[in-house]
Amino acid sequence: MCGIIGFTGNIDAKEVLLQGLKALEYRGYDSAGISFFTDDKITTVKAVGKVSDLEGKAALFSNTSTKCGIGHTRWATHGGVTETNCHPHKSGRVTLIHNGIIENYKELAEELAEKGKQPISQTDTEIAAMVIDDCYKSNPLKAIRKAVKKLQGAYAFLIMFEDHPGSIYAIRNGSPLVATATKEGSVIASDMVALIKYSKDYFVLPEHHIAQLTSKSIKITDLDQNEVEPDMLHVNWDMAAARKGGYDYFMLKEIHEQPEALRNTISPRIKNNMPDFAADAIPDSLFSDLNRIIITACGTAMHAGLIGKNMIETLTRVPVSVDIASEFRYQNPILDKRTLVITISQSGETADTLAALRLARENGARTLSIVNVKGSSIARESEYVLYTHAGPEIAVASTKAYTVQLAVMYLIAFRFAFVKGTISNNEIVKLTKELEKIPGFVNEILSCDTSIEPISKKLLKTESLFFIGRGLDYALSCEGSIKLKEVSYIHSEAYAAGELKHGTISLITDNVPVIALATQENVFAKMISNIREVRSRGAMVIMIAGADAQVDASLCDHLITLPPIDDAFAPFGAAIILQYIAYYTAIARGLNVDQPRNLAKSVTVE
Ligand code: AGP
């Protein structure tokens, strides 16, 4: 969601801010703005649309020297997409940017109105700026400490005070902020992608702590004014990982990065042909003590959980349920110390997943998270973490983060089965060796794009389509459907193949596309029957099947087959095919696949 960047140092701040905002574009936004100090005055430039529009407007100030400023990309929540609602917001001597939602902004606005103070925008953020300004006499730290006592909700703020040129103040509750001090100056942002240009070493600003950035250093104090040393973190990827590197889109680049991401995620966790979490500091007792697992996540991460459920239940016979994180808290979940709650999140910042994790902890459940972003909120708040090593995922549509989440779910299932003794060690070794081959298998399948692209072109004019499958293939259908919807804007639904005839088959008429996944031998015959049902009602069928599948030519319009692989691992191959279908369909429709409309990469509001 909203992207944040702040810089104070000895190089041109405007340039740092604009470059930073470009790096943050992937988070999803609809307007952008920057504010910077010129002598003792703060100048603000805003634009609805892209950072390039803002850049055009900022060019008017190209001769203006500035060494300190803040920049923001806004994903509208309160108030429409207008320049007035765009950040930074100014109130008195305070200029501020914000990621999050101030829940009590209406009450605060009423209090301010009683003092004769009226906002000019419709945003909760301007109210926050007004509250801070209202608390401000001459000491920024005092004003921030006083103001945050009044604010309810999630926030990451960067604040400049007009009478403190060269300084940026930051505080956060929920929404992320990472920072680093370098020889060029101090820089702070909503995520590492904007910081990597300056350093691979950084820290996450602790919640409810204030950072004061000057050109020379960053000082952190808690709300009791104690100085705090931050925990430094290091990322092992570089600028190149955050660039397109010759690909037209990040989504395509990230699809192609899957073999490496999978290798980096799987290999360090295999010792003597067995899954091993010793380096992740996860004890076997975590698995031996539990009698139930709940997996909770959103979107694609939740779909990885559906596959994980199947693997864990098959191998361990321990019941697993998968809950949408935004629903979890409202279902009055049954939680106790023998329940393991697994949260899955690429960003580690998804508000609903974080809230589900907190609820699980409050109720005494054990918690394990599968997260891609180091030091993110979900990673920090979980009892145990298994990092996926996908590197930065920039495209809004999750691809490599999904397959590495699957890999970690498989490793968990194998280790859990070992601890429980539900299958023999020989079987675990066999499964582990198969998993080790997955990066190579995925690499092989990547070359199928040449056959998928022409099939995707057939979907160009489609208004609505269906994905069907059974078992693991049903879980994959859910993922195929969300991927296609988010980047191509074609309506689609995922259906358990056997369920279609209980209502939805009424929508299958001539040439309605049905993407049928039939990679699992145990349900293959039943899938064939279901495909015949849609075929006989005129559906245009695209079928994805295993290498050995015997498929009658009349059954489908297009057949895509996987290279030979054990059925249990077929999801890794089918996922790539589904990602390609989504990507090439969106390309055929002339869309910007990396930044689909209305979507944000990291959903930090509930
Ligand atoms: C994936 O293609 C989506 N953009 C989305 O569903 C995403 O997976 C979801 O928002 C969860 O994000 P997270 O993994 O960062 O928690």
Coordinates of C-alpha atoms and ligand atoms in Angstrom, one line a residue:
M1 CA 0.0 0.0 0.0
C2 CA 1.2 3.6 0.5
G3 CA 5.0 3.9 -0.1
I4 CA 7.1 6.1 2.2
I5 CA 10.6 7.5 1.7
G6 CA 12.5 10.2 3.7
F7 CA 16.0 11.4 3.3
T8 CA 18.3 13.9 4.9
G9 CA 22.0 14.1 4.0
N10 CA 24.5 15.6 1.7
I11 CA 23.1 14.8 -1.8
D12 CA 20.0 16.1 -3.6
A13 CA 17.0 15.0 -1.6
K14 CA 14.5 15.5 -4.4
E15 CA 16.3 13.0 -6.5
V16 CA 16.5 10.5 -3.6
L17 CA 12.8 10.9 -3.0
L18 CA 11.8 10.5 -6.6
Q19 CA 14.0 7.5 -7.2
G20 CA 12.7 6.0 -3.9
L21 CA 9.1 6.6 -5.0
K22 CA 9.8 4.9 -8.3
A23 CA 11.2 1.9 -6.5
L24 CA 8.1 1.8 -4.3
E25 CA 5.6 2.1 -7.2
Y26 CA 5.1 -1.7 -7.1
R27 CA 3.2 -1.3 -3.8
G28 CA 0.2 0.1 -5.7
Y29 CA -0.8 3.8 -5.6
D30 CA -2.9 6.4 -7.3
S31 CA -1.2 9.7 -6.5
A32 CA 2.2 10.8 -5.2
G33 CA 3.8 13.8 -3.5
I34 CA 7.0 15.1 -2.0
S35 CA 7.9 17.9 0.5
F36 CA 11.4 19.3 0.9
F37 CA 13.2 22.0 2.8
T38 CA 14.4 24.9 0.8
D39 CA 16.3 27.2 3.3
D40 CA 13.8 27.4 6.2
K41 CA 10.7 26.8 4.2
I42 CA 9.0 23.5 3.2
T43 CA 7.9 23.2 -0.4
T44 CA 5.4 20.6 -1.5
V45 CA 4.7 19.1 -4.9
K46 CA 1.8 16.7 -5.6
A47 CA 0.4 14.9 -8.6
V48 CA -2.5 12.5 -9.2
G49 CA -1.3 9.6 -11.4
K50 CA 2.2 8.2 -11.7
V51 CA 5.5 9.2 -10.1
S52 CA 6.5 10.3 -13.6
D53 CA 3.7 12.9 -13.4
L54 CA 5.1 14.1 -10.1
E55 CA 8.6 14.1 -11.6
G56 CA 7.3 16.4 -14.3
K57 CA 5.9 18.9 -11.8
A58 CA 9.0 18.6 -9.6
A59 CA 11.2 19.6 -12.6
L60 CA 10.1 23.2 -11.9
F61 CA 12.3 23.0 -8.8
S62 CA 15.3 21.5 -10.6
N63 CA 17.5 24.4 -9.7
T64 CA 16.3 24.5 -6.1
S65 CA 18.8 22.9 -3.7
T66 CA 17.4 20.7 -1.0
K67 CA 19.1 18.1 1.3
C68 CA 16.1 17.0 3.3
G69 CA 12.6 15.8 2.4
I70 CA 9.8 13.2 2.5
G71 CA 7.9 11.5 -0.3
H72 CA 4.8 9.4 -0.5
T73 CA 2.8 7.2 -2.9
R74 CA -0.9 7.1 -1.8
W75 CA -3.3 4.2 -2.1
A76 CA -6.6 6.0 -1.3
T77 CA -8.6 4.8 1.7
H78 CA -10.2 8.0 3.1
G79 CA -11.2 10.4 0.4
G80 CA -11.0 10.2 -3.4
V81 CA -8.0 10.3 -5.6
T82 CA -7.3 14.1 -5.7
E83 CA -4.3 16.4 -5.2
T84 CA -5.8 17.8 -2.0
N85 CA -6.1 14.3 -0.5
C86 CA -2.6 13.3 -1.7
H87 CA 0.2 13.4 0.9
P88 CA 2.2 15.2 2.2
H89 CA -0.3 17.0 4.4
K90 CA 0.5 20.3 6.1
S91 CA -0.9 21.7 9.3
G92 CA 0.8 24.8 10.8
R93 CA 4.5 24.0 11.1
V94 CA 3.9 20.2 10.6
T95 CA 4.3 18.4 7.2
L96 CA 3.6 14.7 7.3
I97 CA 3.2 11.5 5.3
H98 CA 1.4 8.4 6.5
N99 CA 0.8 4.8 5.8
G100 CA -2.1 3.3 7.7
I101 CA -5.5 4.3 8.9
I102 CA -6.4 6.6 11.8
E103 CA -9.5 5.0 13.1
N104 CA -10.7 7.7 15.5
Y105 CA -10.1 10.5 13.0
K106 CA -13.8 11.6 13.1
E107 CA -13.7 12.2 16.9
L108 CA -10.4 14.0 16.6
A109 CA -11.7 16.2 13.8
E110 CA -14.6 17.1 16.0
E111 CA -12.3 18.1 18.9
L112 CA -10.2 20.2 16.4
A113 CA -13.4 21.8 15.1
E114 CA -14.2 23.0 18.6
K115 CA -10.9 24.8 18.5
G116 CA -11.9 26.3 15.2
K117 CA -9.5 24.1 13.1
Q118 CA -10.9 22.6 9.9
P119 CA -9.1 20.2 7.5
I120 CA -9.0 21.0 3.8
S121 CA -8.9 17.3 2.6
Q122 CA -11.1 14.4 3.3
T123 CA -8.2 12.3 4.8
D124 CA -7.6 10.8 8.2
T125 CA -3.9 11.7 7.6
E126 CA -4.5 15.5 7.6
I127 CA -6.3 15.1 10.9
A128 CA -3.2 13.3 12.3
A129 CA -1.0 16.3 11.0
M130 CA -3.4 18.7 12.7
V131 CA -3.3 16.7 16.0
I132 CA 0.5 16.8 16.0
D133 CA 0.6 20.5 15.2
D134 CA -2.0 21.1 17.9
C135 CA 0.4 19.5 20.4
Y136 CA 3.5 21.3 19.0
K137 CA 5.1 24.2 20.8
S138 CA 8.8 23.9 19.9
N139 CA 9.9 20.4 20.8
P140 CA 9.0 17.8 18.1
L141 CA 9.6 14.8 20.3
K142 CA 7.3 16.1 23.0
A143 CA 4.6 16.9 20.4
I144 CA 4.8 13.4 18.8
R145 CA 4.7 11.7 22.2
K146 CA 1.7 13.7 23.2
A147 CA -0.1 13.3 19.9
V148 CA 0.3 9.5 19.5
K149 CA -1.6 9.1 22.8
K150 CA -4.6 10.5 21.0
L151 CA -4.3 8.5 17.8
Q152 CA -5.9 5.1 17.3
G153 CA -5.2 2.8 14.4
A154 CA -2.2 1.8 12.3
Y155 CA 0.4 4.3 11.2
A156 CA 3.9 4.9 10.0
F157 CA 4.5 8.6 9.9
L158 CA 7.4 10.7 8.6
I159 CA 7.1 14.2 9.9
M160 CA 9.0 17.5 9.2
F161 CA 8.7 20.5 11.4
E162 CA 9.2 23.8 9.6
D163 CA 11.3 25.3 12.4
H164 CA 13.6 22.2 12.4
P165 CA 15.1 22.2 9.0
G166 CA 17.3 19.1 8.1
S167 CA 15.5 16.8 10.5
I168 CA 12.9 14.1 9.9
Y169 CA 10.9 12.4 12.6
A170 CA 9.4 9.0 12.3
I171 CA 7.1 6.8 14.4
R172 CA 5.1 3.7 13.7
N173 CA 2.4 1.5 15.0
G174 CA 1.7 -1.5 12.9
S175 CA 2.7 -0.2 9.5
P176 CA 6.4 -0.9 8.6
L177 CA 9.4 1.4 8.4
V178 CA 13.0 0.5 7.8
A179 CA 16.0 2.8 8.0
T180 CA 19.7 3.1 7.6
A181 CA 22.4 5.7 8.1
T182 CA 25.0 5.9 5.3
K183 CA 27.8 8.2 4.2
E184 CA 25.3 10.1 1.9
G185 CA 22.9 10.6 4.8
S186 CA 20.0 9.0 6.7
V187 CA 17.3 7.3 4.8
I188 CA 14.0 5.7 5.9
A189 CA 11.3 4.0 3.9
S190 CA 8.3 1.7 4.0
D191 CA 10.5 -1.2 2.7
M192 CA 13.9 -2.3 1.7
V193 CA 13.4 -1.9 -2.0
A194 CA 13.8 1.9 -1.6
L195 CA 16.8 1.5 0.7
I196 CA 18.9 -1.1 -1.1
K197 CA 20.5 1.5 -3.3
Y198 CA 22.2 3.0 -0.2
S199 CA 22.8 -0.1 2.0
K200 CA 22.2 -3.8 2.5
D201 CA 22.3 -3.2 6.3
Y202 CA 19.3 -1.7 7.9
F203 CA 17.0 -1.8 10.9
V204 CA 13.3 -2.0 11.4
L205 CA 12.1 1.0 13.5
P206 CA 10.6 -0.6 16.6
E207 CA 6.9 0.1 17.1
H208 CA 6.1 3.1 19.3
H209 CA 9.6 4.4 19.1
I210 CA 10.6 7.7 17.6
A211 CA 13.4 8.0 15.1
Q212 CA 15.1 11.4 14.6
L213 CA 17.0 11.5 11.3
T214 CA 19.6 14.0 10.7
S215 CA 22.2 14.1 7.9
K216 CA 24.8 12.4 10.2
S217 CA 22.8 9.9 12.3
I218 CA 19.5 8.3 13.3
K219 CA 18.6 8.5 17.0
I220 CA 15.9 6.3 18.4
T221 CA 14.0 6.9 21.6
D222 CA 11.1 5.1 23.2
L223 CA 8.1 6.9 24.5
D224 CA 9.7 7.3 27.9
Q225 CA 12.6 9.1 26.2
N226 CA 15.2 6.3 26.7
E227 CA 17.6 6.0 23.8
V228 CA 17.4 2.6 22.1
E229 CA 20.0 0.8 19.9
P230 CA 18.3 -0.8 16.9
D231 CA 18.9 -4.4 15.9
M232 CA 20.7 -4.3 12.6
L233 CA 19.6 -6.7 9.8
H234 CA 21.2 -7.6 6.5
V235 CA 19.7 -8.5 3.1
N236 CA 21.5 -10.9 0.8
W237 CA 20.0 -9.4 -2.4
D238 CA 21.1 -6.3 -4.2
M239 CA 19.8 -3.6 -6.6
A240 CA 19.8 -6.0 -9.5
A241 CA 17.2 -8.1 -7.8
A242 CA 15.0 -5.0 -7.5
R243 CA 15.3 -4.2 -11.3
K244 CA 13.7 -5.8 -14.3
G245 CA 17.0 -7.0 -15.7
G246 CA 16.0 -7.1 -19.3
Y247 CA 12.5 -8.5 -18.8
D248 CA 9.4 -6.6 -19.9
Y249 CA 7.8 -7.0 -16.5
F250 CA 8.8 -7.9 -13.0
M251 CA 6.1 -10.6 -13.1
L252 CA 7.9 -12.4 -15.9
K253 CA 11.2 -12.0 -14.3
E254 CA 9.9 -13.4 -11.0
I255 CA 8.3 -16.4 -12.8
H256 CA 11.8 -17.1 -14.2
E257 CA 13.5 -16.7 -10.8
Q258 CA 11.6 -19.6 -9.4
P259 CA 14.2 -22.3 -9.8
E260 CA 16.7 -20.2 -7.9
A261 CA 14.2 -19.1 -5.2
L262 CA 13.2 -22.7 -4.7
R263 CA 16.8 -23.9 -4.5
N264 CA 17.6 -21.2 -1.9
T265 CA 14.6 -22.1 0.1
I266 CA 14.9 -25.9 0.0
S267 CA 18.7 -26.7 -0.1
P268 CA 19.7 -25.2 3.3
R269 CA 17.0 -27.2 5.0
I270 CA 18.0 -30.6 3.8
K271 CA 20.6 -32.6 5.8
N272 CA 21.4 -36.2 5.1
N273 CA 18.4 -36.4 2.7
M274 CA 16.1 -35.4 5.6
P275 CA 14.2 -32.1 6.2
D276 CA 16.0 -30.2 8.9
F277 CA 15.0 -27.0 10.7
A278 CA 17.9 -26.9 13.1
A279 CA 19.3 -23.7 11.5
D280 CA 15.9 -22.1 11.8
A281 CA 15.9 -22.9 15.5
I282 CA 12.6 -24.9 15.2
P283 CA 12.6 -27.8 17.7
D284 CA 10.9 -31.1 16.9
S285 CA 8.9 -30.6 20.2
L286 CA 6.9 -28.0 18.3
F287 CA 5.5 -30.8 16.2
S288 CA 5.4 -33.6 18.7
D289 CA 3.3 -31.6 21.2
L290 CA 0.4 -30.6 18.9
N291 CA -2.8 -32.2 17.8
R292 CA -4.1 -29.7 15.3
I293 CA -2.9 -27.1 12.9
I294 CA -4.6 -24.0 11.6
I295 CA -3.2 -22.3 8.6
T296 CA -4.2 -18.7 8.1
A297 CA -3.3 -16.2 5.4
C298 CA -4.7 -14.1 2.6
G299 CA -5.0 -14.5 -1.2
T300 CA -2.2 -16.4 -2.8
A301 CA -0.5 -17.2 0.5
M302 CA -3.8 -18.8 1.7
H303 CA -3.8 -20.9 -1.5
A304 CA -0.4 -22.2 -0.6
G305 CA -1.9 -23.1 2.7
L306 CA -4.6 -25.2 1.0
I307 CA -1.8 -27.3 -0.6
G308 CA 0.0 -27.5 2.7
K309 CA -3.1 -28.8 4.4
N310 CA -3.4 -31.6 1.9
M311 CA 0.3 -32.6 2.3
I312 CA 0.3 -32.4 6.1
E313 CA -2.9 -34.3 6.6
T314 CA -1.9 -37.0 4.0
L315 CA 1.5 -37.6 5.7
T316 CA 0.7 -37.1 9.4
R317 CA -3.1 -37.7 9.8
V318 CA -3.2 -34.6 12.0
P319 CA -6.2 -32.4 11.2
V320 CA -5.4 -29.1 9.5
S321 CA -7.8 -26.3 8.7
V322 CA -7.2 -23.3 6.5
D323 CA -8.8 -20.0 7.4
I324 CA -8.9 -16.7 5.5
A325 CA -7.1 -14.4 7.8
S326 CA -9.6 -11.6 7.5
E327 CA -12.3 -14.0 8.7
F328 CA -10.3 -15.8 11.4
R329 CA -10.9 -13.4 14.2
Y330 CA -14.7 -13.3 13.7
Q331 CA -15.1 -17.1 13.8
N332 CA -14.3 -17.4 17.4
P333 CA -11.5 -19.9 16.7
I334 CA -10.8 -22.7 19.0
L335 CA -7.2 -22.2 20.1
D336 CA -5.1 -23.8 22.8
K337 CA -1.5 -24.8 23.5
R338 CA -1.7 -27.9 21.4
T339 CA -2.8 -26.0 18.3
L340 CA -0.1 -24.7 15.9
V341 CA -1.2 -21.7 14.0
I342 CA 0.8 -21.3 10.8
T343 CA 0.6 -17.8 9.2
I344 CA 1.9 -17.4 5.6
S345 CA 2.8 -14.1 4.2
Q346 CA 5.2 -12.9 1.5
S347 CA 5.4 -9.3 2.9
G348 CA 5.0 -10.2 6.5
E349 CA 3.0 -7.1 6.9
T350 CA -0.5 -8.1 5.8
A351 CA -2.8 -6.5 8.4
D352 CA -5.3 -9.3 8.6
T353 CA -2.7 -12.0 8.8
L354 CA -0.9 -10.1 11.5
A355 CA -4.1 -9.7 13.5
A356 CA -4.8 -13.4 13.2
L357 CA -1.4 -14.2 14.5
R358 CA -1.8 -11.9 17.4
L359 CA -5.2 -13.5 18.3
A360 CA -3.5 -16.9 18.1
R361 CA -0.8 -15.8 20.5
E362 CA -3.2 -14.2 22.9
N363 CA -5.1 -17.4 23.1
G364 CA -2.1 -19.6 23.9
A365 CA -1.7 -21.3 20.5
R366 CA 1.8 -22.1 19.2
T367 CA 2.8 -20.0 16.2
L368 CA 5.0 -20.5 13.2
S369 CA 5.2 -18.1 10.3
I370 CA 6.3 -18.6 6.7
V371 CA 7.5 -15.2 5.6
N372 CA 9.7 -13.8 2.8
V373 CA 10.6 -10.3 4.2
K374 CA 13.2 -10.5 6.9
G375 CA 12.4 -8.6 10.1
S376 CA 8.8 -8.0 9.0
S377 CA 6.0 -7.7 11.7
I378 CA 4.7 -11.2 11.2
A379 CA 8.2 -12.6 11.4
R380 CA 9.0 -10.7 14.5
E381 CA 5.8 -11.5 16.3
S382 CA 5.7 -15.2 15.6
E383 CA 7.1 -17.7 18.0
Y384 CA 9.0 -19.4 15.2
V385 CA 9.8 -18.3 11.6
L386 CA 10.7 -20.2 8.4
Y387 CA 11.9 -17.6 5.9
T388 CA 11.3 -18.3 2.3
H389 CA 14.3 -17.1 0.3
A390 CA 12.6 -15.7 -2.8
G391 CA 14.4 -12.3 -2.8
P392 CA 12.3 -9.2 -3.3
E393 CA 8.9 -9.8 -5.1
I394 CA 8.0 -6.6 -6.9
A395 CA 5.1 -7.5 -9.2
V396 CA 1.8 -7.3 -7.4
A397 CA 0.9 -10.8 -8.6
S398 CA 2.7 -13.2 -6.4
T399 CA 4.5 -16.0 -8.3
K400 CA 7.9 -17.0 -6.8
A401 CA 6.7 -16.3 -3.3
Y402 CA 3.9 -18.8 -3.8
T403 CA 6.0 -21.7 -5.0
V404 CA 8.6 -21.2 -2.2
Q405 CA 5.7 -21.1 0.3
L406 CA 4.6 -24.5 -1.2
A407 CA 8.2 -25.8 -0.7
V408 CA 8.2 -24.8 2.9
M409 CA 4.8 -26.4 3.5
Y410 CA 6.2 -29.7 2.0
L411 CA 9.3 -29.5 4.3
I412 CA 7.0 -29.0 7.3
A413 CA 4.8 -31.9 6.3
F414 CA 7.9 -34.1 5.9
R415 CA 9.5 -33.1 9.2
F416 CA 6.2 -33.4 11.0
A417 CA 5.7 -36.9 9.6
F418 CA 9.2 -37.8 10.7
V419 CA 8.6 -36.6 14.3
K420 CA 5.2 -38.3 14.4
G421 CA 6.6 -41.5 12.8
T422 CA 3.5 -41.7 10.6
I423 CA 5.6 -42.7 7.6
S424 CA 8.9 -44.6 7.4
N425 CA 12.2 -42.8 7.2
N426 CA 12.8 -44.3 3.8
E427 CA 9.6 -42.7 2.5
I428 CA 10.7 -39.4 4.0
V429 CA 14.1 -39.6 2.3
K430 CA 12.3 -40.4 -1.0
L431 CA 10.0 -37.5 -0.7
T432 CA 12.8 -35.2 0.3
K433 CA 14.9 -36.2 -2.7
E434 CA 12.0 -35.5 -4.9
L435 CA 11.6 -32.1 -3.4
E436 CA 15.3 -31.4 -4.0
K437 CA 14.7 -32.0 -7.7
I438 CA 11.9 -29.4 -7.9
P439 CA 14.1 -26.4 -8.9
G440 CA 15.3 -28.5 -11.9
F441 CA 11.8 -29.6 -12.7
V442 CA 10.5 -26.0 -12.6
N443 CA 13.4 -24.9 -14.8
E444 CA 12.4 -27.5 -17.4
I445 CA 8.8 -26.3 -17.4
L446 CA 9.7 -22.6 -17.8
S447 CA 10.2 -23.2 -21.5
C448 CA 6.6 -24.1 -22.0
D449 CA 5.8 -20.4 -22.4
T450 CA 5.9 -20.7 -26.2
S451 CA 3.0 -23.0 -26.2
I452 CA 1.0 -21.1 -23.5
E453 CA 1.3 -17.7 -25.2
P454 CA -0.9 -18.6 -28.2
I455 CA -3.5 -20.3 -25.9
S456 CA -3.7 -17.2 -23.8
K457 CA -4.4 -15.1 -26.9
K458 CA -7.6 -17.2 -27.3
L459 CA -8.7 -15.7 -23.9
L460 CA -8.3 -12.2 -25.1
K461 CA -12.0 -11.4 -25.5
T462 CA -13.3 -13.6 -22.7
E463 CA -15.5 -12.1 -20.1
S464 CA -15.7 -14.9 -17.7
L465 CA -14.1 -18.3 -17.3
F466 CA -13.8 -21.2 -14.8
F467 CA -10.9 -23.2 -13.3
I468 CA -11.8 -26.7 -12.2
G469 CA -9.9 -29.4 -10.4
R470 CA -10.1 -32.0 -7.6
G471 CA -7.9 -32.4 -4.5
L472 CA -4.5 -30.6 -5.0
D473 CA -5.8 -29.4 -8.4
Y474 CA -8.7 -27.7 -6.8
A475 CA -6.3 -25.8 -4.5
L476 CA -4.3 -24.9 -7.6
S477 CA -7.5 -23.8 -9.4
C478 CA -8.0 -21.2 -6.7
E479 CA -4.5 -19.8 -7.3
G480 CA -4.9 -19.9 -11.1
S481 CA -8.2 -18.0 -10.8
I482 CA -6.9 -15.2 -8.5
K483 CA -3.8 -14.8 -10.7
L484 CA -5.8 -14.4 -13.9
K485 CA -8.3 -12.0 -12.3
E486 CA -5.8 -9.7 -10.8
V487 CA -3.7 -9.1 -13.9
S488 CA -6.1 -9.7 -16.8
Y489 CA -9.3 -8.3 -15.3
I490 CA -11.2 -11.3 -16.6
H491 CA -13.8 -12.6 -14.2
S492 CA -13.1 -16.1 -13.2
E493 CA -14.1 -18.6 -10.6
A494 CA -12.4 -21.7 -9.2
Y495 CA -14.6 -24.6 -8.7
A496 CA -14.1 -28.1 -7.2
A497 CA -14.8 -30.0 -10.4
G498 CA -17.5 -32.2 -8.8
E499 CA -19.3 -29.3 -7.4
L500 CA -19.9 -27.5 -10.7
K501 CA -23.0 -29.4 -11.5
H502 CA -24.6 -28.2 -8.2
G503 CA -25.5 -24.9 -9.6
T504 CA -22.7 -23.2 -11.6
I505 CA -22.8 -25.4 -14.6
S506 CA -25.8 -23.3 -15.7
L507 CA -23.1 -20.7 -16.7
I508 CA -21.3 -23.0 -19.0
T509 CA -22.5 -22.3 -22.6
D510 CA -20.9 -22.2 -26.0
N511 CA -17.2 -21.2 -25.9
V512 CA -17.1 -20.4 -22.2
P513 CA -13.5 -21.2 -21.3
V514 CA -12.8 -23.9 -18.7
I515 CA -9.3 -24.5 -17.5
A516 CA -9.3 -28.0 -16.2
L517 CA -6.5 -29.3 -14.0
A518 CA -6.2 -33.1 -14.1
T519 CA -2.7 -33.8 -12.8
Q520 CA -3.7 -36.3 -10.1
E521 CA -4.1 -39.9 -11.0
N522 CA -6.3 -40.8 -8.1
V523 CA -9.1 -38.5 -9.3
F524 CA -8.2 -38.5 -13.0
A525 CA -11.2 -40.7 -14.2
K526 CA -13.6 -38.4 -12.2
M527 CA -12.0 -35.3 -13.7
I528 CA -12.5 -36.7 -17.2
S529 CA -16.2 -37.1 -16.4
N530 CA -16.4 -33.5 -15.2
I531 CA -14.6 -32.3 -18.3
R532 CA -17.1 -34.2 -20.4
E533 CA -19.9 -32.5 -18.6
V534 CA -18.7 -29.0 -19.5
R535 CA -17.5 -30.1 -22.9
S536 CA -21.0 -31.3 -23.8
R537 CA -22.4 -27.9 -22.9
G538 CA -20.1 -26.2 -25.3
A539 CA -17.1 -25.2 -23.1
M540 CA -13.8 -24.4 -24.6
V541 CA -11.5 -26.6 -22.5
I542 CA -7.9 -26.0 -21.8
M543 CA -6.6 -29.1 -20.0
I544 CA -3.5 -29.4 -17.8
A545 CA -2.6 -33.0 -17.2
G546 CA 0.3 -35.2 -16.0
A547 CA 2.9 -36.6 -18.4
D548 CA 1.3 -40.0 -18.8
A549 CA -2.3 -38.9 -19.0
Q550 CA -4.3 -40.7 -21.8
V551 CA -6.4 -37.9 -23.2
D552 CA -9.0 -38.4 -25.9
A553 CA -8.4 -35.7 -28.5
S554 CA -12.1 -34.8 -28.5
L555 CA -12.0 -34.0 -24.8
C556 CA -10.3 -30.6 -24.9
D557 CA -9.3 -27.8 -27.3
H558 CA -5.9 -27.4 -25.8
L559 CA -3.8 -29.9 -23.8
I560 CA -0.8 -28.9 -21.8
T561 CA 1.1 -31.7 -20.2
L562 CA 3.6 -31.6 -17.4
P563 CA 7.0 -33.2 -17.6
P564 CA 7.1 -36.5 -15.6
I565 CA 6.8 -36.0 -11.9
D566 CA 5.3 -37.7 -8.9
D567 CA 1.7 -36.5 -8.5
A568 CA 2.4 -35.0 -5.1
F569 CA 4.8 -32.5 -6.6
A570 CA 2.7 -31.7 -9.7
P571 CA 1.5 -28.4 -8.1
F572 CA 5.0 -26.9 -8.7
G573 CA 4.6 -27.5 -12.4
A574 CA 0.9 -26.6 -12.7
A575 CA 1.6 -23.3 -10.8
I576 CA 4.0 -22.2 -13.5
I577 CA 1.6 -22.9 -16.3
L578 CA -1.2 -21.0 -14.5
Q579 CA 1.2 -18.1 -13.9
Y580 CA 2.0 -18.0 -17.6
I581 CA -1.7 -18.2 -18.6
A582 CA -2.4 -15.1 -16.4
Y583 CA 0.7 -13.2 -17.6
Y584 CA 0.2 -13.8 -21.3
T585 CA -3.5 -13.1 -21.2
A586 CA -2.9 -9.8 -19.5
I587 CA -0.1 -9.0 -22.1
A588 CA -2.5 -9.9 -24.9
R589 CA -5.0 -7.4 -23.4
G590 CA -2.4 -4.7 -23.3
L591 CA -2.4 -4.3 -19.5
N592 CA 0.3 -3.3 -17.1
V593 CA 0.7 -6.6 -15.4
D594 CA 3.0 -5.4 -12.6
Q595 CA 0.6 -2.8 -11.3
P596 CA -2.9 -3.9 -11.7
R597 CA -5.6 -1.4 -11.0
N598 CA -6.8 -1.0 -7.4
L599 CA -4.4 -3.5 -6.0
A600 CA -1.6 -3.1 -3.5
K601 CA 1.4 -5.4 -3.0
S602 CA 1.3 -5.3 0.7
V603 CA -2.2 -4.9 2.2
T604 CA -1.5 -3.1 5.5
V605 CA -5.1 -2.1 6.3
E606 CA -7.8 -4.5 7.4
Ligands
AGP1 C1 -1.1 -12.4 -4.9 O1 -1.0 -12.5 -6.3 C2 -1.9 -11.3 -4.4 N1 -1.5 -10.1 -4.9 C3 -2.4 -11.3 -3.0 O2 -3.4 -12.3 -2.9 C4 -1.4 -11.6 -1.8 O3 -0.9 -13.0 -1.9 C5 -2.1 -11.4 -0.5 O4 -2.4 -10.0 -0.4 C6 -1.2 -11.8 0.7 O5 0.0 -11.0 0.8 P1 1.1 -11.5 1.7 O6 1.7 -12.8 1.2 O7 2.2 -10.4 1.6 O8 0.6 -11.6 3.1

